[in-house]
PDB file of C-alpha atoms in Angstrom:
ATOM      1  CA  GLU R1431      -0.001   0.003   0.014  1.00 70.00           C
ATOM      2  CA  THR R1432       1.520   3.285  -1.129  1.00 75.00           C
ATOM      3  CA  GLY R1433      -1.287   5.564   0.024  1.00 93.00           C
ATOM      4  CA  VAL R1434      -2.465   6.151  -3.551  1.00 96.00           C
ATOM      5  CA  THR R1435      -5.468   4.199  -4.822  1.00 96.00           C
ATOM      6  CA  GLN R1436      -6.789   3.903  -8.380  1.00 97.00           C
ATOM      7  CA  THR R1437     -10.064   2.601  -9.771  1.00 97.00           C
ATOM      8  CA  PRO R1438     -10.891   0.685 -11.788  1.00 97.00           C
ATOM      9  CA  ARG R1439      -7.881  -1.646 -11.888  1.00 95.00           C
ATOM     10  CA  HIS R1440      -8.869  -2.971 -15.304  1.00 96.00           C
ATOM     11  CA  LEU R1441     -10.949  -1.355 -18.025  1.00 96.00           C
ATOM     12  CA  VAL R1442     -11.957  -2.541 -21.488  1.00 95.00           C
ATOM     13  CA  MET R1443     -13.663  -0.034 -23.688  1.00 92.00           C
ATOM     14  CA  GLY R1444     -14.690   0.524 -27.280  1.00 89.00           C
ATOM     15  CA  MET R1445     -13.449   3.458 -29.311  1.00 87.00           C
ATOM     16  CA  THR R1446     -16.786   5.290 -28.985  1.00 86.00           C
ATOM     17  CA  ASN R1447     -17.148   4.896 -25.223  1.00 87.00           C
ATOM     18  CA  LYS R1448     -16.647   7.517 -22.541  1.00 93.00           C
ATOM     19  CA  LYS R1449     -15.107   6.393 -19.300  1.00 95.00           C
ATOM     20  CA  SER R1450     -13.214   7.937 -16.375  1.00 97.00           C
ATOM     21  CA  LEU R1451     -10.259   6.826 -14.315  1.00 98.00           C
ATOM     22  CA  LYS R1452     -10.139   7.825 -10.654  1.00 98.00           C
ATOM     23  CA  CYS R1453      -7.162   8.383  -8.348  1.00 98.00           C
ATOM     24  CA  GLU R1454      -7.180   9.235  -4.642  1.00 97.00           C
ATOM     25  CA  GLN R1455      -4.207   9.957  -2.431  1.00 97.00           C
ATOM     26  CA  HIS R1456      -4.253   9.725   1.385  1.00 95.00           C
ATOM     27  CA  LEU R1457      -0.809  11.228   1.955  1.00 95.00           C
ATOM     28  CA  GLY R1458      -1.659  14.940   2.291  1.00 95.00           C
ATOM     29  CA  HIS R1459       0.381  15.744  -0.839  1.00 94.00           C
ATOM     30  CA  ASN R1460      -0.205  18.879  -2.914  1.00 92.00           C
ATOM     31  CA  ALA R1461       0.785  17.613  -6.359  1.00 92.00           C
ATOM     32  CA  MET R1462      -0.707  14.807  -8.475  1.00 94.00           C
ATOM     33  CA  TYR R1463       0.323  13.263 -11.792  1.00 94.00           C
ATOM     34  CA  TRP R1464      -0.971  11.051 -14.591  1.00 95.00           C
ATOM     35  CA  TYR R1465       1.519   8.774 -16.374  1.00 95.00           C
ATOM     36  CA  LYS R1466       1.131   6.357 -19.295  1.00 95.00           C
ATOM     37  CA  GLN R1467       3.182   3.166 -19.163  1.00 94.00           C
ATOM     38  CA  SER R1468       3.481   1.118 -22.348  1.00 92.00           C
ATOM     39  CA  ALA R1469       5.561  -2.031 -22.814  1.00 85.00           C
ATOM     40  CA  LYS R1470       9.253  -1.436 -23.426  1.00 79.00           C
ATOM     41  CA  LYS R1471       8.855   2.340 -23.139  1.00 87.00           C
ATOM     42  CA  PRO R1472       9.708   4.794 -20.361  1.00 88.00           C
ATOM     43  CA  LEU R1473       6.973   6.204 -18.160  1.00 91.00           C
ATOM     44  CA  GLU R1474       5.383   9.075 -20.112  1.00 91.00           C
ATOM     45  CA  LEU R1475       4.235  12.054 -18.067  1.00 91.00           C
ATOM     46  CA  MET R1476       0.779  13.200 -19.226  1.00 93.00           C
ATOM     47  CA  PHE R1477      -0.504  15.783 -16.762  1.00 92.00           C
ATOM     48  CA  VAL R1478       0.647  17.489 -13.555  1.00 91.00           C
ATOM     49  CA  TYR R1479      -1.536  19.255 -11.055  1.00 90.00           C
ATOM     50  CA  SER R1480       0.006  21.404  -8.329  1.00 85.00           C
ATOM     51  CA  LEU R1481      -2.311  22.881  -5.693  1.00 77.00           C
ATOM     52  CA  GLU R1482      -5.251  21.792  -7.889  1.00 73.00           C
ATOM     53  CA  GLU R1483      -4.018  23.792 -10.863  1.00 75.00           C
ATOM     54  CA  ARG R1484      -2.765  22.132 -14.049  1.00 77.00           C
ATOM     55  CA  VAL R1485       0.888  23.075 -14.456  1.00 73.00           C
ATOM     56  CA  GLU R1486       1.985  20.756 -17.203  1.00 71.00           C
ATOM     57  CA  ASN R1487       0.344  19.073 -20.182  1.00 72.00           C
ATOM     58  CA  ASN R1488       2.871  17.122 -22.279  1.00 71.00           C
ATOM     59  CA  SER R1489       1.135  17.427 -25.688  1.00 82.00           C
ATOM     60  CA  VAL R1490      -1.477  14.887 -24.751  1.00 91.00           C
ATOM     61  CA  PRO R1491      -4.340  14.408 -27.278  1.00 92.00           C
ATOM     62  CA  SER R1492      -7.602  16.091 -26.310  1.00 92.00           C
ATOM     63  CA  ARG R1493      -9.321  12.705 -26.057  1.00 94.00           C
ATOM     64  CA  PHE R1494      -7.673  12.603 -22.613  1.00 95.00           C
ATOM     65  CA  SER R1495      -9.133  15.187 -20.226  1.00 94.00           C
ATOM     66  CA  PRO R1496      -7.908  15.521 -16.652  1.00 94.00           C
ATOM     67  CA  GLU R1497      -9.829  16.925 -13.700  1.00 94.00           C
ATOM     68  CA  CYS R1498      -8.569  17.734 -10.192  1.00 94.00           C
ATOM     69  CA  PRO R1499     -11.461  18.798  -7.939  1.00 93.00           C
ATOM     70  CA  ASN R1500      -9.292  18.916  -4.822  1.00 92.00           C
ATOM     71  CA  SER R1501      -5.788  18.015  -3.712  1.00 91.00           C
ATOM     72  CA  SER R1502      -6.731  14.422  -2.874  1.00 95.00           C
ATOM     73  CA  HIS R1503      -8.570  13.432  -6.033  1.00 96.00           C
ATOM     74  CA  LEU R1504      -7.586  13.244  -9.684  1.00 96.00           C
ATOM     75  CA  PHE R1505      -9.623  12.013 -12.641  1.00 97.00           C
ATOM     76  CA  LEU R1506      -8.753  11.161 -16.232  1.00 97.00           C
ATOM     77  CA  HIS R1507     -11.759  11.363 -18.541  1.00 97.00           C
ATOM     78  CA  LEU R1508     -11.506   9.242 -21.685  1.00 96.00           C
ATOM     79  CA  HIS R1509     -13.424   9.821 -24.929  1.00 94.00           C
ATOM     80  CA  THR R1510     -13.134   8.253 -28.390  1.00 93.00           C
ATOM     81  CA  LEU R1511      -9.815   6.553 -27.666  1.00 93.00           C
ATOM     82  CA  GLN R1512      -7.726   4.650 -30.166  1.00 94.00           C
ATOM     83  CA  PRO R1513      -6.335   1.102 -29.836  1.00 94.00           C
ATOM     84  CA  GLU R1514      -2.815   2.578 -29.419  1.00 94.00           C
ATOM     85  CA  ASP R1515      -4.031   4.197 -26.190  1.00 95.00           C
ATOM     86  CA  SER R1516      -4.110   0.756 -24.590  1.00 96.00           C
ATOM     87  CA  ALA R1517      -1.598   0.895 -21.704  1.00 96.00           C
ATOM     88  CA  LEU R1518      -1.200   1.025 -17.933  1.00 95.00           C
ATOM     89  CA  TYR R1519      -2.210   4.427 -16.598  1.00 97.00           C
ATOM     90  CA  LEU R1520      -0.497   5.335 -13.376  1.00 97.00           C
ATOM     91  CA  CYS R1521      -1.376   8.074 -10.942  1.00 97.00           C
ATOM     92  CA  ALA R1522       1.215   9.498  -8.543  1.00 96.00           C
ATOM     93  CA  SER R1523       1.373  12.166  -5.854  1.00 95.00           C
ATOM     94  CA  SER R1524       4.136  14.066  -4.140  1.00 93.00           C
ATOM     95  CA  GLN R1525       4.725  17.011  -1.891  1.00 91.00           C
ATOM     96  CA  GLU R1526       5.905  20.067  -3.738  1.00 84.00           C
ATOM     97  CA  THR R1527       7.873  22.810  -1.992  1.00 80.00           C
ATOM     98  CA  ASN R1528       9.075  25.963  -3.768  1.00 75.00           C
ATOM     99  CA  GLY R1529       8.531  24.366  -7.134  1.00 70.00           C
ATOM    100  CA  VAL R1530      10.482  21.179  -6.347  1.00 75.00           C
ATOM    101  CA  ALA R1531       8.691  17.861  -6.106  1.00 75.00           C
ATOM    102  CA  ASP R1532       9.720  15.414  -3.447  1.00 82.00           C
ATOM    103  CA  THR R1533       9.546  11.610  -3.933  1.00 89.00           C
ATOM    104  CA  GLN R1534       6.585  10.473  -5.958  1.00 92.00           C
ATOM    105  CA  TYR R1535       4.241   7.785  -4.617  1.00 94.00           C
ATOM    106  CA  PHE R1536       2.406   5.758  -7.254  1.00 95.00           C
ATOM    107  CA  GLY R1537      -0.956   4.028  -7.386  1.00 95.00           C
ATOM    108  CA  PRO R1538      -1.256   0.465  -8.784  1.00 93.00           C
ATOM    109  CA  GLY R1539      -2.538   1.704 -12.098  1.00 95.00           C
ATOM    110  CA  THR R1540      -5.466   1.059 -14.379  1.00 96.00           C
ATOM    111  CA  ARG R1541      -4.839  -1.471 -17.168  1.00 96.00           C
ATOM    112  CA  LEU R1542      -6.761  -0.005 -20.123  1.00 96.00           C
ATOM    113  CA  THR R1543      -7.617  -1.963 -23.257  1.00 96.00           C
ATOM    114  CA  VAL R1544      -9.224  -0.157 -26.178  1.00 94.00           C
ATOM    115  CA  LEU R1545     -10.948  -2.398 -28.717  1.00 92.00           C
TER     116      LEU R1545
ATOM    117  CA  GLY P 749      17.064  16.123 -25.285  1.00 65.00           C
ATOM    118  CA  GLN P 750      17.337  14.003 -22.182  1.00 77.00           C
ATOM    119  CA  ASN P 751      18.638  10.440 -22.411  1.00 88.00           C
ATOM    120  CA  ILE P 752      18.500   7.841 -19.627  1.00 93.00           C
ATOM    121  CA  ASP P 753      19.822   4.410 -20.445  1.00 95.00           C
ATOM    122  CA  GLN P 754      19.331   1.081 -18.582  1.00 96.00           C
ATOM    123  CA  PRO P 755      19.716  -2.558 -19.687  1.00 96.00           C
ATOM    124  CA  THR P 756      16.399  -4.013 -20.778  1.00 95.00           C
ATOM    125  CA  GLU P 757      16.690  -7.293 -18.931  1.00 96.00           C
ATOM    126  CA  MET P 758      18.948  -9.053 -16.490  1.00 97.00           C
ATOM    127  CA  THR P 759      18.921 -12.482 -14.878  1.00 97.00           C
ATOM    128  CA  ALA P 760      20.541 -13.618 -11.640  1.00 97.00           C
ATOM    129  CA  THR P 761      20.542 -16.516  -9.207  1.00 97.00           C
ATOM    130  CA  GLU P 762      18.911 -16.552  -5.813  1.00 97.00           C
ATOM    131  CA  GLY P 763      21.406 -15.622  -3.116  1.00 97.00           C
ATOM    132  CA  ALA P 764      23.725 -13.808  -5.544  1.00 97.00           C
ATOM    133  CA  ILE P 765      24.524 -10.109  -6.020  1.00 97.00           C
ATOM    134  CA  VAL P 766      23.344  -8.094  -9.036  1.00 98.00           C
ATOM    135  CA  GLN P 767      24.222  -4.578 -10.175  1.00 98.00           C
ATOM    136  CA  ILE P 768      21.786  -2.651 -12.362  1.00 98.00           C
ATOM    137  CA  ASN P 769      23.359   0.328 -14.132  1.00 98.00           C
ATOM    138  CA  CYS P 770      21.813   3.587 -15.231  1.00 98.00           C
ATOM    139  CA  THR P 771      23.598   6.214 -17.341  1.00 97.00           C
ATOM    140  CA  TYR P 772      22.171   9.605 -18.121  1.00 95.00           C
ATOM    141  CA  GLN P 773      22.873  12.608 -20.343  1.00 92.00           C
ATOM    142  CA  THR P 774      20.700  15.428 -19.218  1.00 84.00           C
ATOM    143  CA  SER P 775      20.724  19.214 -19.191  1.00 79.00           C
ATOM    144  CA  GLY P 776      21.229  19.746 -15.484  1.00 81.00           C
ATOM    145  CA  PHE P 777      20.852  17.326 -12.594  1.00 87.00           C
ATOM    146  CA  ASN P 778      19.054  17.521  -9.277  1.00 87.00           C
ATOM    147  CA  GLY P 779      18.891  13.976  -8.041  1.00 92.00           C
ATOM    148  CA  LEU P 780      18.334  10.401  -9.184  1.00 94.00           C
ATOM    149  CA  PHE P 781      15.635   7.988  -8.027  1.00 95.00           C
ATOM    150  CA  TRP P 782      15.339   4.216  -8.162  1.00 97.00           C
ATOM    151  CA  TYR P 783      11.937   2.551  -8.077  1.00 96.00           C
ATOM    152  CA  GLN P 784      10.914  -1.104  -7.989  1.00 97.00           C
ATOM    153  CA  GLN P 785       7.813  -2.235  -9.872  1.00 94.00           C
ATOM    154  CA  HIS P 786       6.392  -5.748  -9.633  1.00 94.00           C
ATOM    155  CA  ALA P 787       4.215  -6.873 -12.473  1.00 89.00           C
ATOM    156  CA  GLY P 788       0.780  -5.340 -12.181  1.00 83.00           C
ATOM    157  CA  GLU P 789       1.672  -3.230  -9.184  1.00 87.00           C
ATOM    158  CA  ALA P 790       2.645   0.348  -8.352  1.00 90.00           C
ATOM    159  CA  PRO P 791       6.261   1.507  -8.699  1.00 92.00           C
ATOM    160  CA  THR P 792       7.594   1.849  -5.140  1.00 94.00           C
ATOM    161  CA  PHE P 793      10.388   4.143  -4.045  1.00 93.00           C
ATOM    162  CA  LEU P 794      13.730   2.525  -3.264  1.00 95.00           C
ATOM    163  CA  SER P 795      16.364   5.257  -3.061  1.00 95.00           C
ATOM    164  CA  TYR P 796      17.328   8.796  -3.862  1.00 94.00           C
ATOM    165  CA  ASN P 797      20.854  10.095  -4.536  1.00 95.00           C
ATOM    166  CA  VAL P 798      21.818  13.710  -5.099  1.00 92.00           C
ATOM    167  CA  LEU P 799      25.452  13.623  -3.912  1.00 94.00           C
ATOM    168  CA  ASP P 800      28.211  11.326  -5.112  1.00 96.00           C
ATOM    169  CA  GLY P 801      28.729   8.105  -3.262  1.00 96.00           C
ATOM    170  CA  LEU P 802      27.021   5.037  -1.989  1.00 96.00           C
ATOM    171  CA  GLU P 803      23.734   4.936   0.008  1.00 94.00           C
ATOM    172  CA  GLU P 804      22.994   1.653   1.710  1.00 93.00           C
ATOM    173  CA  LYS P 805      19.587   0.445   2.820  1.00 90.00           C
ATOM    174  CA  GLY P 806      19.588  -3.124   3.951  1.00 93.00           C
ATOM    175  CA  ARG P 807      20.089  -5.476   1.011  1.00 96.00           C
ATOM    176  CA  PHE P 808      19.785  -2.597  -1.462  1.00 97.00           C
ATOM    177  CA  SER P 809      22.442   0.069  -2.161  1.00 97.00           C
ATOM    178  CA  SER P 810      22.515   2.891  -4.695  1.00 97.00           C
ATOM    179  CA  PHE P 811      25.583   4.639  -6.041  1.00 98.00           C
ATOM    180  CA  LEU P 812      25.952   7.930  -7.904  1.00 97.00           C
ATOM    181  CA  SER P 813      28.758   9.578  -9.834  1.00 97.00           C
ATOM    182  CA  ARG P 814      27.620  12.962 -11.135  1.00 95.00           C
ATOM    183  CA  SER P 815      30.782  13.593 -13.133  1.00 94.00           C
ATOM    184  CA  LYS P 816      30.264  10.381 -15.050  1.00 95.00           C
ATOM    185  CA  GLY P 817      26.459  10.627 -15.340  1.00 95.00           C
ATOM    186  CA  TYR P 818      26.204   7.195 -13.822  1.00 96.00           C
ATOM    187  CA  SER P 819      24.333   5.349 -11.127  1.00 98.00           C
ATOM    188  CA  TYR P 820      23.852   1.743 -10.093  1.00 98.00           C
ATOM    189  CA  LEU P 821      21.489  -0.149  -7.869  1.00 98.00           C
ATOM    190  CA  LEU P 822      23.135  -3.070  -6.068  1.00 98.00           C
ATOM    191  CA  LEU P 823      20.955  -5.910  -4.766  1.00 98.00           C
ATOM    192  CA  LYS P 824      22.558  -8.401  -2.385  1.00 97.00           C
ATOM    193  CA  GLU P 825      21.403 -11.837  -1.183  1.00 97.00           C
ATOM    194  CA  LEU P 826      18.872 -11.964  -3.990  1.00 98.00           C
ATOM    195  CA  GLN P 827      15.481 -13.419  -3.262  1.00 97.00           C
ATOM    196  CA  MET P 828      12.837 -14.688  -5.655  1.00 97.00           C
ATOM    197  CA  LYS P 829      10.601 -11.729  -4.689  1.00 96.00           C
ATOM    198  CA  ASP P 830      13.226  -9.352  -6.067  1.00 98.00           C
ATOM    199  CA  SER P 831      12.143 -10.347  -9.580  1.00 97.00           C
ATOM    200  CA  ALA P 832      10.682  -7.062 -10.801  1.00 97.00           C
ATOM    201  CA  SER P 833      11.324  -4.059 -13.013  1.00 96.00           C
ATOM    202  CA  TYR P 834      13.732  -1.441 -11.655  1.00 97.00           C
ATOM    203  CA  LEU P 835      13.200   2.117 -12.833  1.00 96.00           C
ATOM    204  CA  CYS P 836      15.842   4.832 -12.873  1.00 96.00           C
ATOM    205  CA  ALA P 837      14.566   8.438 -12.909  1.00 94.00           C
ATOM    206  CA  VAL P 838      16.535  11.681 -13.085  1.00 92.00           C
ATOM    207  CA  ARG P 839      15.331  14.984 -11.783  1.00 88.00           C
ATOM    208  CA  LEU P 840      16.633  17.940 -13.739  1.00 80.00           C
ATOM    209  CA  SER P 841      17.767  21.227 -12.241  1.00 75.00           C
ATOM    210  CA  GLY P 842      15.846  24.275 -13.384  1.00 67.00           C
ATOM    211  CA  GLY P 843      12.723  24.155 -15.515  1.00 59.00           C
ATOM    212  CA  SER P 844      10.592  21.048 -14.880  1.00 59.00           C
ATOM    213  CA  TYR P 845      11.227  19.565 -11.448  1.00 72.00           C
ATOM    214  CA  ILE P 846       9.546  16.299 -12.327  1.00 80.00           C
ATOM    215  CA  PRO P 847      11.792  13.215 -12.766  1.00 87.00           C
ATOM    216  CA  THR P 848      12.339  11.760 -16.250  1.00 88.00           C
ATOM    217  CA  PHE P 849      12.209   7.950 -16.299  1.00 92.00           C
ATOM    218  CA  GLY P 850      14.313   5.403 -18.102  1.00 93.00           C
ATOM    219  CA  ARG P 851      12.743   2.328 -19.761  1.00 93.00           C
ATOM    220  CA  GLY P 852      13.341   0.189 -16.699  1.00 95.00           C
ATOM    221  CA  THR P 853      15.325  -3.048 -16.215  1.00 97.00           C
ATOM    222  CA  SER P 854      13.452  -6.294 -15.876  1.00 96.00           C
ATOM    223  CA  LEU P 855      15.256  -8.483 -13.346  1.00 98.00           C
ATOM    224  CA  ILE P 856      14.565 -12.201 -13.299  1.00 97.00           C
ATOM    225  CA  VAL P 857      15.796 -14.140 -10.254  1.00 97.00           C
ATOM    226  CA  HIS P 858      15.923 -17.891 -10.672  1.00 96.00           C
ATOM    227  CA  PRO P 859      16.568 -20.647  -8.098  1.00 94.00           C
TER     228      PRO P 859
END
């Protein structure tokens, strides 16, 4: 248990579906992240929220839409995805002080399959 | 651009010692992390080095040489449960403070 939970753990969806991934952290951190992890590739940073404001968006397609309603919760809304979007989506949190992020703590991920 | 290089896969025998290397070429440096990730689970923090030298934590040790852009993770007295992927991540100085990850090294420990 890392203090970061993600639901669902597994998701299969068609290209026309709309679904949402949920992340919750119980560590009192002020920054949260979405990563994409594909086989044989480095973790790809998708979105960063610091103090509930989005501070980074690494050229992610608009079919991925993040939402951070408070410092403990992070969502990733999915719409009209492509088969190449199938991957493990990891959420992480950390404490950020003066613009520097401390150690990140990761959730177990959502294994997404797009048919 | 930033480049972080790790071997893709390594195998070792239970009870042995294994060293997983990570080399990096980055614009600036502000620390290096090692994470362990078992299949289907969250990456978990193992170590953080920002100064040169060796940091020891039980069976695991991590070494850093900033001048060489090089780190290694040393695992002693290997156990079957150490079979996992080991991720090296470098935090840059200035600009984005978020670590950049390597591809990870898949370690297989066999009896």
